[in-house]
Short mmCIF file of C-alpha atoms in Angstrom, two decimals:
data_model
loop_
_atom_site.label_atom_id
_atom_site.label_comp_id
_atom_site.label_asym_id
_atom_site.label_seq_id
_atom_site.Cartn_x
_atom_site.Cartn_y
_atom_site.Cartn_z
CA UNK D 32 -20.57 -19.61 -18.32
CA UNK D 33 -20.04 -15.82 -18.06
CA UNK D 34 -17.06 -14.97 -15.95
CA UNK D 35 -17.78 -13.66 -12.51
CA UNK D 36 -16.17 -10.38 -12.91
CA UNK D 37 -18.16 -9.72 -16.26
CA UNK D 38 -21.36 -10.57 -14.38
CA UNK D 39 -20.60 -8.03 -11.84
CA UNK D 40 -19.94 -5.56 -14.58
CA UNK D 41 -23.29 -6.23 -15.99
CA UNK D 42 -24.92 -5.84 -12.67
CA UNK D 43 -23.22 -2.55 -12.09
CA UNK D 44 -24.39 -1.41 -15.54
CA UNK D 45 -27.95 -2.28 -14.79
CA UNK D 46 -27.85 -0.51 -11.48
CA UNK D 47 -26.59 2.68 -13.21
CA UNK D 48 -28.95 3.01 -16.03
CA UNK D 49 -32.62 3.28 -15.30
CA UNK D 50 -35.72 3.88 -17.27
CA UNK D 51 -35.10 6.00 -20.40
CA UNK D 52 -38.10 7.60 -21.87
CA UNK D 53 -38.55 9.81 -25.02
CA UNK D 54 -40.58 12.09 -23.17
CA UNK D 55 -38.96 15.37 -22.38
CA UNK D 56 -38.74 16.05 -18.66
CA UNK D 57 -37.21 19.05 -16.70
CA UNK D 58 -40.08 21.26 -17.08
CA UNK D 59 -41.96 23.21 -14.61
CA UNK D 60 -44.80 21.23 -13.01
CA UNK D 61 -47.92 23.35 -13.33
CA UNK D 62 -49.61 21.36 -10.34
CA UNK D 63 -47.31 23.01 -7.91
CA UNK D 64 -47.48 26.86 -6.96
CA UNK D 65 -48.21 29.10 -9.83
CA UNK D 66 -47.10 27.22 -12.87
CA UNK D 67 -44.43 25.44 -11.05
CA UNK D 68 -43.07 28.30 -9.03
CA UNK D 69 -43.44 29.70 -5.52
CA UNK D 70 -42.04 33.13 -4.69
CA UNK D 71 -42.85 33.87 -0.96
CA UNK D 72 -42.09 36.88 1.34
CA UNK D 73 -43.55 36.91 4.75
CA UNK D 74 -45.50 39.96 5.95
CA UNK D 75 -42.84 41.05 8.46
CA UNK D 76 -40.30 43.88 8.84
CA UNK D 77 -37.61 41.42 7.43
CA UNK D 78 -36.38 42.95 4.24
CA UNK D 79 -34.57 39.91 2.61
CA UNK D 80 -34.95 36.26 2.76
CA UNK D 81 -32.39 33.65 1.53
CA UNK D 82 -33.19 29.82 1.70
CA UNK D 83 -30.16 27.72 2.26
CA UNK D 84 -31.72 24.28 2.70
CA UNK D 85 -34.88 22.19 2.93
CA UNK D 86 -36.13 18.73 3.97
CA UNK D 87 -39.38 16.72 3.52
CA UNK D 88 -41.38 15.67 6.54
CA UNK D 89 -43.07 12.06 6.41
CA UNK D 90 -46.18 13.50 4.98
CA UNK D 91 -44.36 15.12 2.13
CA UNK D 92 -44.53 18.78 3.59
CA UNK D 93 -41.57 20.88 2.95
CA UNK D 94 -39.49 22.54 5.72
CA UNK D 95 -37.33 25.40 4.51
CA UNK D 96 -34.51 27.06 6.51
CA UNK D 97 -32.73 30.14 5.73
CA UNK D 98 -31.77 33.75 6.90
CA UNK D 99 -32.88 37.34 6.70
CA UNK D 100 -32.15 40.68 7.67
CA UNK D 101 -34.00 42.66 10.40
CA UNK D 102 -33.01 46.15 11.27
CA UNK D 103 -29.48 45.54 10.18
CA UNK D 104 -29.11 42.31 12.21
CA UNK D 105 -29.30 38.64 10.90
CA UNK D 106 -32.23 36.51 11.75
CA UNK D 107 -33.10 32.87 11.09
CA UNK D 108 -36.55 31.71 9.57
CA UNK D 109 -38.19 28.50 9.07
CA UNK D 110 -41.18 28.08 6.67
CA UNK D 111 -43.36 25.04 5.93
CA UNK D 112 -45.06 24.48 2.50
CA UNK D 113 -47.57 21.92 1.56
CA UNK D 114 -46.97 19.54 -1.29
CA UNK D 115 -48.71 21.64 -3.75
CA UNK D 116 -46.50 24.77 -2.81
CA UNK D 117 -48.98 26.66 -0.59
CA UNK D 118 -47.54 27.95 2.71
CA UNK D 119 -48.89 25.83 5.53
CA UNK D 120 -50.58 27.99 8.12
CA UNK D 121 -50.94 25.05 10.55
CA UNK D 122 -47.19 25.59 11.20
CA UNK D 123 -46.76 28.30 13.94
CA UNK D 124 -50.24 29.64 12.98
CA UNK D 125 -48.69 31.67 10.06
CA UNK D 126 -46.59 29.02 8.22
CA UNK D 127 -43.28 30.51 9.14
CA UNK D 128 -41.33 31.67 12.15
CA UNK D 129 -38.46 33.99 12.73
CA UNK D 130 -36.21 32.94 15.56
CA UNK D 131 -32.91 33.83 17.22
CA UNK D 132 -31.48 32.60 20.30
CA UNK D 133 -31.25 35.29 23.26
CA UNK D 134 -28.08 37.25 22.65
CA UNK D 135 -27.55 35.99 19.14
CA UNK D 136 -27.99 36.93 15.57
CA UNK D 137 -28.18 33.68 13.62
CA UNK D 138 -28.42 32.65 9.97
CA UNK D 139 -29.90 29.31 9.22
CA UNK D 140 -27.69 26.82 7.13
CA UNK D 141 -29.04 23.27 7.21
CA UNK D 142 -31.99 21.32 8.44
CA UNK D 143 -32.56 17.64 9.40
CA UNK D 144 -35.60 15.82 10.50
CA UNK D 145 -35.31 13.33 13.14
CA UNK D 146 -36.92 9.86 13.35
CA UNK D 147 -39.43 11.45 16.02
CA UNK D 148 -40.45 14.25 13.56
CA UNK D 149 -38.39 16.84 15.53
CA UNK D 150 -35.93 18.84 13.26
CA UNK D 151 -32.56 20.24 14.14
CA UNK D 152 -31.33 23.47 12.43
CA UNK D 153 -27.61 24.27 12.13
CA UNK D 154 -27.06 27.91 12.19
CA UNK D 155 -24.26 30.46 12.78
CA UNK D 156 -23.31 33.47 14.69
CA UNK D 157 -19.45 33.67 14.74
CA UNK D 158 -19.75 30.04 16.20
CA UNK D 159 -22.01 27.16 15.10
CA UNK D 160 -25.34 27.09 16.87
CA UNK D 161 -27.51 24.03 16.88
CA UNK D 162 -31.28 24.47 17.47
CA UNK D 163 -34.03 21.75 17.72
CA UNK D 164 -37.71 22.47 17.15
CA UNK D 165 -40.82 20.32 17.64
CA UNK D 166 -42.66 19.31 14.62
CA UNK D 167 -45.13 22.23 15.29
CA UNK D 168 -42.29 24.78 15.15
CA UNK D 169 -42.04 25.25 18.98
CA UNK D 170 -38.58 25.13 20.58
CA UNK D 171 -37.61 21.70 22.07
CA UNK D 172 -36.23 22.83 25.54
CA UNK D 173 -34.83 19.39 26.19
CA UNK D 174 -32.18 19.93 23.64
CA UNK D 175 -28.89 21.62 24.93
CA UNK D 176 -29.62 24.75 27.00
CA UNK D 177 -33.28 25.90 26.39
CA UNK D 178 -33.37 24.27 22.97
CA UNK D 179 -29.92 25.34 21.57
CA UNK D 180 -26.27 24.48 21.70
CA UNK D 181 -23.22 26.70 20.90
CA UNK D 182 -20.14 25.04 19.81
CA UNK D 183 -16.66 27.03 20.04
CA UNK D 184 -13.86 25.27 18.50
CA UNK D 185 -11.17 27.86 18.48
CA UNK D 186 -10.11 31.54 18.60
CA UNK D 187 -11.67 32.61 15.22
CA UNK D 188 -14.97 32.59 13.55
CA UNK D 189 -16.17 28.95 12.72
CA UNK D 190 -18.77 28.52 9.94
CA UNK D 191 -21.00 25.39 10.09
CA UNK D 192 -21.42 24.40 6.38
CA UNK D 193 -23.30 21.18 6.45
CA UNK D 194 -25.03 18.66 8.70
CA UNK D 195 -26.20 15.00 8.79
CA UNK D 196 -28.02 12.81 11.12
CA UNK D 197 -26.38 9.37 11.77
CA UNK D 198 -28.49 6.26 12.10
CA UNK D 199 -28.18 6.43 15.84
CA UNK D 200 -29.52 9.97 15.98
CA UNK D 201 -26.29 11.64 16.61
CA UNK D 202 -25.61 14.88 14.81
CA UNK D 203 -22.53 15.54 12.83
CA UNK D 204 -21.65 18.91 11.18
CA UNK D 205 -19.00 20.27 8.99
CA UNK D 206 -17.10 23.42 10.10
CA UNK D 207 -14.90 25.84 8.20
CA UNK D 208 -12.57 26.95 10.99
CA UNK D 209 -9.38 27.68 12.60
CA UNK D 210 -8.79 25.01 15.41
CA UNK D 211 -6.25 27.05 17.20
CA UNK D 212 -4.18 30.33 17.13
CA UNK D 213 -1.30 30.61 14.54
CA UNK D 214 -2.85 27.67 12.61
CA UNK D 215 -4.39 27.53 9.15
CA UNK D 216 -8.08 26.74 8.62
CA UNK D 217 -8.56 22.86 8.40
CA UNK D 218 -11.30 20.57 7.54
CA UNK D 219 -13.28 20.00 10.83
CA UNK D 220 -16.19 17.85 12.03
CA UNK D 221 -18.05 18.04 15.22
CA UNK D 222 -20.46 15.44 16.60
CA UNK D 223 -23.24 15.93 19.01
CA UNK D 224 -25.06 13.55 21.13
CA UNK D 225 -28.90 13.36 20.56
CA UNK D 226 -29.42 15.54 23.73
CA UNK D 227 -27.02 18.27 22.18
CA UNK D 228 -24.04 17.67 24.25
CA UNK D 229 -20.64 17.27 22.65
CA UNK D 230 -19.80 13.73 21.96
CA UNK D 231 -16.39 13.37 23.56
CA UNK D 232 -16.08 9.74 22.13
CA UNK D 233 -15.50 11.26 18.80
CA UNK D 234 -11.91 11.92 18.22
CA UNK D 235 -11.33 12.18 22.02
CA UNK D 236 -12.91 15.80 22.40
CA UNK D 237 -15.95 15.81 19.91
CA UNK D 238 -13.99 17.58 17.16
CA UNK D 239 -12.00 15.90 14.29
CA UNK D 240 -9.49 18.22 12.41
CA UNK D 241 -7.58 17.38 9.20
CA UNK D 242 -4.87 19.61 7.57
CA UNK D 243 -4.99 18.73 3.89
CA UNK D 244 -2.69 21.51 2.58
CA UNK D 245 0.23 22.61 4.80
CA UNK D 246 2.37 25.61 4.34
CA UNK D 247 2.04 29.45 5.08
CA UNK D 248 -0.91 29.87 2.67
CA UNK D 249 -2.71 26.38 3.13
CA UNK D 250 -6.39 27.13 3.84
CA UNK D 251 -8.68 24.15 3.79
CA UNK D 252 -12.49 25.17 3.61
CA UNK D 253 -15.10 22.46 4.58
CA UNK D 254 -18.11 22.57 2.42
CA UNK D 255 -19.94 19.36 2.59
CA UNK D 256 -20.45 15.73 4.48
CA UNK D 257 -21.61 12.50 3.33
CA UNK D 258 -22.07 9.32 5.39
CA UNK D 259 -21.19 5.85 4.06
CA UNK D 260 -23.33 2.99 5.02
CA UNK D 261 -20.48 1.52 7.23
CA UNK D 262 -20.71 4.66 9.30
CA UNK D 263 -17.38 6.31 7.90
CA UNK D 264 -17.73 10.02 7.15
CA UNK D 265 -16.67 11.74 3.84
CA UNK D 266 -15.67 15.34 4.07
CA UNK D 267 -15.29 17.50 1.11
CA UNK D 268 -14.04 21.08 0.52
CA UNK D 269 -11.80 23.38 -1.22
CA UNK D 270 -8.12 23.50 -0.50
CA UNK D 271 -6.28 26.78 -1.24
CA UNK D 272 -2.57 25.91 -2.29
CA UNK D 273 -2.22 29.55 -3.10
CA UNK D 274 -4.26 32.57 -3.86
CA UNK D 275 -4.94 31.40 -7.33
CA UNK D 276 -4.55 27.77 -7.14
CA UNK D 277 -7.39 26.01 -5.32
CA UNK D 278 -7.93 22.16 -5.47
CA UNK D 279 -10.76 19.93 -4.63
CA UNK D 280 -10.31 18.12 -1.15
CA UNK D 281 -11.65 14.89 0.19
CA UNK D 282 -10.84 13.10 3.32
CA UNK D 283 -12.43 10.09 5.15
CA UNK D 284 -12.95 9.73 8.80
CA UNK D 285 -13.76 6.50 10.78
CA UNK D 286 -16.88 6.38 12.62
CA UNK D 287 -14.86 7.22 15.82
CA UNK D 288 -13.54 10.48 14.21
CA UNK D 289 -10.02 9.20 13.45
CA UNK D 290 -8.56 9.72 9.87
CA UNK D 291 -9.07 6.79 7.72
CA UNK D 292 -5.50 6.39 6.32
CA UNK D 293 -6.64 3.57 3.62
CA UNK D 294 -8.38 6.48 1.84
CA UNK D 295 -6.33 8.42 -0.84
CA UNK D 296 -2.87 9.16 0.36
CA UNK D 297 -2.73 8.70 4.26
CA UNK D 298 -6.41 9.75 4.34
CA UNK D 299 -6.24 12.64 1.91
CA UNK D 300 -7.25 13.38 -1.69
CA UNK D 301 -6.40 16.52 -3.68
CA UNK D 302 -7.77 16.82 -7.12
CA UNK D 303 -8.29 19.24 -9.88
CA UNK D 304 -10.06 19.25 -13.21
CA UNK D 305 -7.57 17.43 -15.47
CA UNK D 306 -8.27 19.46 -18.68
CA UNK D 307 -6.60 22.55 -16.97
CA UNK D 308 -3.22 21.72 -15.57
CA UNK D 309 -2.39 25.49 -15.12
CA UNK D 310 -1.68 26.75 -11.55
CA UNK D 311 -4.07 29.62 -12.23
CA UNK D 312 -7.23 27.61 -11.69
CA UNK D 313 -9.76 27.91 -8.95
CA UNK D 314 -11.47 24.39 -8.23
CA UNK D 315 -14.15 24.74 -5.57
CA UNK D 316 -16.14 21.92 -4.19
CA UNK D 317 -19.82 22.66 -2.90
CA UNK D 318 -21.33 19.18 -2.41
CA UNK D 319 -20.69 15.46 -1.97
CA UNK D 320 -22.63 12.33 -1.99
CA UNK D 321 -22.05 8.73 -1.70
CA UNK D 322 -23.46 6.19 -4.11
CA UNK D 323 -24.77 2.79 -3.12
CA UNK D 324 -21.51 1.14 -4.37
CA UNK D 325 -19.52 3.66 -2.22
CA UNK D 326 -18.34 5.68 -5.08
CA UNK D 327 -18.16 9.37 -4.25
CA UNK D 328 -19.72 12.17 -6.26
CA UNK D 329 -18.44 15.83 -5.88
CA UNK D 330 -19.82 18.97 -7.50
CA UNK D 331 -18.56 22.40 -7.84
CA UNK D 332 -16.82 24.79 -10.11
CA UNK D 333 -13.75 25.29 -11.97
CA UNK D 334 -12.81 28.81 -12.59
CA UNK D 335 -10.16 29.38 -15.34
CA UNK D 336 -8.57 32.75 -15.31
CA UNK D 337 -7.24 32.33 -18.69
CA UNK D 338 -10.57 31.91 -20.41
CA UNK D 339 -12.51 33.83 -17.96
CA UNK D 340 -15.10 30.93 -17.80
CA UNK D 341 -16.53 29.39 -14.62
CA UNK D 342 -17.61 25.92 -15.50
CA UNK D 343 -19.88 23.52 -13.49
CA UNK D 344 -18.18 20.36 -12.51
CA UNK D 345 -19.29 16.93 -11.22
CA UNK D 346 -16.45 14.50 -10.36
CA UNK D 347 -16.52 10.93 -9.40
CA UNK D 348 -14.03 8.87 -7.18
CA UNK D 349 -13.76 5.35 -6.39
CA UNK D 350 -14.44 4.21 -2.72
CA UNK D 351 -10.55 4.35 -2.10
CA UNK D 352 -10.28 8.00 -3.22
CA UNK D 353 -8.83 7.40 -6.69
CA UNK D 354 -10.49 9.37 -9.47
CA UNK D 355 -12.83 7.14 -11.35
CA UNK D 356 -11.94 7.64 -15.03
CA UNK D 357 -14.92 5.69 -16.12
CA UNK D 358 -17.14 8.64 -15.37
CA UNK D 359 -17.46 11.60 -17.90
CA UNK D 360 -13.92 12.53 -19.23
CA UNK D 361 -11.16 11.24 -17.18
CA UNK D 362 -13.51 11.20 -14.09
CA UNK D 363 -15.19 14.64 -14.62
CA UNK D 364 -18.42 15.79 -16.01
CA UNK D 365 -18.57 19.52 -16.89
CA UNK D 366 -21.38 21.95 -18.03
CA UNK D 367 -20.89 25.52 -19.31
CA UNK D 368 -24.11 27.17 -20.49
CA UNK D 369 -22.93 30.71 -19.76
CA UNK D 370 -19.78 32.69 -18.85
CA UNK D 371 -20.53 31.40 -15.40
CA UNK D 372 -22.25 28.10 -14.59
CA UNK D 373 -22.43 27.55 -10.82
CA UNK D 374 -23.14 23.97 -9.39
CA UNK D 375 -24.37 24.26 -5.89
CA UNK D 376 -26.00 20.99 -4.54
CA UNK D 377 -26.85 17.73 -6.11
CA UNK D 378 -29.18 14.64 -5.44
CA UNK D 379 -29.12 11.03 -6.82
CA UNK D 380 -32.19 9.73 -8.39
CA UNK D 381 -33.13 5.95 -7.70
CA UNK D 382 -32.08 5.20 -11.34
CA UNK D 383 -28.52 6.50 -10.74
CA UNK D 384 -28.88 9.75 -12.52
CA UNK D 385 -27.47 12.88 -10.88
CA UNK D 386 -29.62 16.06 -10.51
CA UNK D 387 -27.73 19.27 -10.00
CA UNK D 388 -28.88 22.77 -9.22
CA UNK D 389 -27.25 26.18 -9.21
CA UNK D 390 -27.26 29.18 -11.67
CA UNK D 391 -26.06 30.64 -14.92
CA UNK D 392 -24.76 34.15 -15.32
CA UNK D 393 -22.82 36.18 -17.90
CA UNK D 394 -20.77 39.10 -16.74
CA UNK D 395 -23.04 41.85 -17.64
CA UNK D 396 -26.53 40.42 -16.88
CA UNK D 397 -28.50 38.70 -14.11
CA UNK D 398 -28.42 35.20 -12.54
CA UNK D 399 -30.80 32.63 -13.70
CA UNK D 400 -31.68 29.56 -11.91
CA UNK D 401 -30.54 26.31 -13.27
CA UNK D 402 -31.00 22.52 -12.99
CA UNK D 403 -29.27 19.87 -15.14
CA UNK D 404 -29.32 16.16 -15.07
CA UNK D 405 -26.37 13.84 -15.73
CA UNK D 406 -26.39 10.14 -16.67
CA UNK D 407 -24.72 7.59 -14.35
CA UNK D 408 -21.71 7.46 -16.80
CA UNK D 409 -21.20 11.35 -16.61
CA UNK D 410 -22.76 12.41 -19.88
CA UNK D 411 -25.51 14.89 -20.03
CA UNK D 412 -28.97 13.76 -20.08
CA UNK D 413 -30.39 15.43 -23.04
CA UNK D 414 -34.03 14.23 -22.40
CA UNK D 415 -34.00 16.70 -19.60
CA UNK D 416 -35.17 20.32 -20.29
CA UNK D 417 -33.51 21.91 -23.28
CA UNK D 418 -30.31 19.81 -24.28
CA UNK D 419 -29.90 18.67 -20.79
CA UNK D 420 -30.69 21.92 -18.59
CA UNK D 421 -33.72 23.79 -17.35
CA UNK D 422 -33.11 27.44 -16.78
CA UNK D 423 -35.32 30.53 -16.28
CA UNK D 424 -35.34 34.00 -14.64
CA UNK D 425 -37.99 34.62 -12.17
CA UNK D 426 -37.59 38.18 -10.67
CA UNK D 427 -35.36 39.04 -13.78
CA UNK D 428 -32.65 40.26 -11.43
CA UNK D 429 -30.82 37.70 -9.44
CA UNK D 430 -32.24 34.11 -8.98
CA UNK D 431 -30.19 31.31 -7.66
CA UNK D 432 -30.96 27.60 -6.29
CA UNK D 433 -29.32 26.32 -3.23
CA UNK D 434 -30.70 22.95 -2.57
CA UNK D 435 -32.33 20.16 -4.62
CA UNK D 436 -34.27 17.07 -3.63
CA UNK D 437 -36.99 14.54 -5.05
CA UNK D 438 -40.41 14.66 -3.72
CA UNK D 439 -42.41 11.74 -2.63
CA UNK D 440 -44.34 11.79 -5.96
CA UNK D 441 -41.08 11.70 -7.93
CA UNK D 442 -40.93 15.32 -9.00
CA UNK D 443 -37.83 17.62 -8.57
CA UNK D 444 -37.98 20.32 -5.86
CA UNK D 445 -35.21 22.97 -5.91
CA UNK D 446 -35.18 26.13 -3.49
CA UNK D 447 -33.39 29.04 -3.39
CA UNK D 448 -33.48 33.05 -3.48
CA UNK D 449 -34.96 35.34 -5.88
CA UNK D 450 -33.76 39.04 -5.74
CA UNK D 451 -35.84 41.82 -7.18
CA UNK D 452 -33.71 45.02 -6.82
CA UNK D 453 -36.63 47.17 -8.33
CA UNK D 454 -38.90 46.26 -5.59
CA UNK D 455 -36.23 46.12 -2.98
CA UNK D 456 -36.93 42.67 -1.75
CA UNK D 457 -35.83 39.06 -1.67
CA UNK D 458 -38.05 36.23 -1.86
CA UNK D 459 -38.04 32.75 -0.79
CA UNK D 460 -37.94 30.60 -4.08
CA UNK D 461 -39.28 27.05 -4.68
CA UNK D 462 -39.77 25.36 -8.05
CA UNK D 463 -40.95 22.04 -9.01
CA UNK D 464 -39.87 20.16 -12.17
CA UNK D 465 -41.14 17.14 -13.89
CA UNK D 466 -38.57 14.24 -13.58
CA UNK D 467 -40.22 11.17 -15.39
CA UNK D 468 -41.20 7.95 -13.80
CA UNK D 469 -38.28 7.63 -11.45
CA UNK D 470 -39.75 5.97 -8.42
CA UNK D 471 -41.85 2.69 -8.26
CA UNK D 472 -40.61 1.49 -11.59
CA UNK D 473 -38.15 -1.13 -12.89
CA UNK D 474 -35.43 -0.77 -15.59
CA UNK D 475 -35.61 -2.03 -19.07
CA UNK D 476 -34.35 -5.49 -18.03
CA UNK D 477 -36.85 -8.17 -17.48
CA UNK D 478 -37.83 -8.63 -13.87
CA UNK D 479 -39.85 -11.83 -13.50
CA UNK D 480 -41.06 -11.41 -9.91
CA UNK D 481 -42.21 -8.37 -8.20
CA UNK D 482 -40.71 -7.11 -4.65
CA UNK D 483 -43.17 -7.27 -1.70
CA UNK D 484 -42.68 -5.40 1.53
CA UNK D 485 -44.84 -4.37 4.53
CA UNK D 486 -45.92 -2.35 6.31
CA UNK D 487 -45.81 0.62 4.42
CA UNK D 488 -45.66 3.10 6.16
CA UNK D 489 -42.98 1.27 8.33
CA UNK D 490 -42.34 1.84 11.89
CA UNK D 491 -39.52 -0.08 13.70
CA UNK D 492 -39.42 -2.80 11.17
CA UNK D 493 -39.76 -3.55 7.37
CA UNK D 494 -40.42 -7.04 6.19
CA UNK D 495 -39.28 -7.74 2.50
CA UNK D 496 -40.37 -10.97 0.64
CA UNK D 497 -38.45 -11.93 -2.48
CA UNK D 498 -38.84 -14.56 -5.15
CA UNK D 499 -35.47 -16.14 -6.03
CA UNK D 500 -36.68 -18.46 -8.74
CA UNK D 501 -35.09 -16.37 -11.64
CA UNK D 502 -33.93 -13.07 -10.53
CA UNK D 503 -30.54 -13.94 -9.18
CA UNK D 504 -26.97 -13.10 -9.47
CA UNK D 505 -25.08 -16.21 -9.51
CA UNK D 506 -21.80 -16.65 -7.42
CA UNK D 507 -20.72 -20.20 -7.39
CA UNK D 508 -23.73 -22.24 -6.32
CA UNK D 509 -25.42 -19.36 -4.62
CA UNK D 510 -28.21 -16.94 -5.85
CA UNK D 511 -27.56 -13.47 -4.87
CA UNK D 512 -29.95 -10.47 -4.53
CA UNK D 513 -28.83 -6.96 -3.76
CA UNK D 514 -31.13 -4.81 -1.27
CA UNK D 515 -30.60 -1.21 -0.90
CA UNK D 516 -32.67 1.37 0.98
CA UNK D 517 -31.68 5.21 0.45
CA UNK D 518 -33.23 8.41 1.26
CA UNK D 519 -34.35 11.36 -1.07
CA UNK D 520 -30.88 12.63 -1.50
CA UNK D 521 -29.45 9.16 -2.41
CA UNK D 522 -27.84 8.67 0.97
CA UNK D 523 -27.76 5.01 1.56
CA UNK D 524 -29.25 3.57 5.05
CA UNK D 525 -29.15 -0.07 4.34
CA UNK D 526 -27.21 -2.39 1.93
CA UNK D 527 -27.10 -6.00 2.08
CA UNK D 528 -26.33 -8.71 -0.52
CA UNK D 529 -28.35 -11.94 0.35
CA UNK D 530 -27.99 -15.50 -0.77
CA UNK D 531 -30.86 -17.86 -1.06
CA UNK D 532 -29.29 -19.77 1.94
CA UNK D 533 -29.55 -16.59 3.93
CA UNK D 534 -33.26 -16.60 3.64
CA UNK D 535 -36.19 -18.50 5.53
CA UNK D 536 -39.21 -18.63 3.43
CA UNK D 537 -37.55 -16.03 1.16
CA UNK D 538 -38.33 -13.41 3.82
CA UNK D 539 -36.09 -10.95 5.48
CA UNK D 540 -36.88 -8.32 8.42
CA UNK D 541 -34.89 -4.89 8.32
CA UNK D 542 -34.60 -2.88 11.40
CA UNK D 543 -35.91 0.53 10.53
CA UNK D 544 -36.51 2.09 14.09
CA UNK D 545 -33.23 4.19 13.88
CA UNK D 546 -34.34 5.71 10.56
CA UNK D 547 -35.55 9.32 10.51
CA UNK D 548 -39.13 9.77 9.53
CA UNK D 549 -39.59 10.44 5.69
CA UNK D 550 -39.60 9.12 2.13
CA UNK D 551 -37.12 6.46 1.25
CA UNK D 552 -36.60 4.12 -1.69
CA UNK D 553 -36.28 0.38 -1.67
CA UNK D 554 -34.33 -1.12 -4.52
CA UNK D 555 -33.65 -4.82 -5.28
CA UNK D 556 -31.18 -5.70 -7.93
CA UNK D 557 -30.18 -8.91 -9.76
CA UNK D 558 -28.44 -10.01 -13.10
CA UNK D 559 -32.00 -9.44 -14.70
CA UNK D 560 -32.23 -5.79 -13.56
CA UNK D 561 -33.60 -3.78 -10.88
CA UNK D 562 -36.90 -2.60 -9.33
CA UNK D 563 -37.24 0.58 -7.11
CA UNK D 564 -40.19 1.44 -5.03
CA UNK D 565 -41.05 4.10 -2.52
CA UNK D 566 -41.54 3.44 1.27
CA UNK D 567 -42.39 5.72 4.22
CA UNK D 568 -40.87 5.49 7.67
CA UNK D 569 -43.21 6.80 10.24
CA UNK D 570 -42.77 6.67 14.09
#
């Protein structure tokens, strides 16, 4: 009989490694836009456009948010694109809208789509400003005051950097800010109720602050958030120990906003790329994700002053905050295709691989967009693009990708900004890449029985039927099946390990009424392998 721990290790390996085809993926998808690329500039007086984020609606349409410049002032824009990349003129009659709350000049940072199809935008004008729109692009006046909420944490400028929706619909946002006079910047999270009011049950006043690096120079810059399945909040960012010594920072908050001191050292993790122990190193974190096993992925850069190289980094941490040395080299995977390789955002594929977007640049030429794919063990997936990366120049000046996701059809969508100095304009940039059959498939292991679920699309409940005859994980005398539901960014919404004794007629019902509308993936795993299928939530 195989020992239990070995069986668990086998299962973990099966979860991490999905389908591996000899086909070359990571090429532009000719069915999207013009040969896989969309460059869009609205016919308005706005001179520049910079896309910061996007999200998929339940029908697969793409909502982009970003900022622009109008007569020297900042504005926020929203644009909606069809699944083929064409601008959707049914949205605000033109396919886009320009908005700024009265008395403010905002820049759009993040967008999240609620379960009812409305979407919340996180923006900035010296303080975080949250705005809610109806699905047709009109302002939702039931949110905050006339559709928007201004949060003001302290005396300095507070920058919203990331935003997530909890399963109960509450809004959490990461903020780079200074909580009080004569204090350094700290990791900060604010939580809003569904109507836009500050949730004062969250760390007593709606704001949670964590000081990771103390001292006269200590500056903690929040950059990203992730939600664990148990409601705890992972906060990531960059911690400046000195002007030329920056470390990756992580902390974890309980669901009530209090510091989880079981994580790292008293709730705090400070890490750096281990191949460079010099103090003259800039480590900057840009994004964070939580895997279905609660391990934590962080991406960013490593800037080595000695070599004048900026390297893209993905690090993995165990659920307790310790560096996972089984990933890459001593816990870090690194990529350097030019003098500068910037990792900006990432997304988890259903098969456990990691997609990362950003840009490449050398010191004397222009920026080129870049997407790479990394195996679940931290090695580069050389079946993707050319030797593991896709890169191209679009406007031949400055092209960068700021966000990435997986479309309902299983392609890779990345958005960003394309600058053409010759034409004195900046375009919204979308590109779609082939990814291989990463959804609705099973891995190489033998799955003797399929997974059945209904209805699809689901509304308030999803029923899942499972055949336990052979596809099991044995634990003592019980047969185990692992069920996970996660969204297009790999964020887990449901996770349960079921025994045969738990089931009546080998059927379970999952409550989905608090899920946001959109595309999700349902994965069932056993000792014989795993199968992942796409589901849609519509309310």
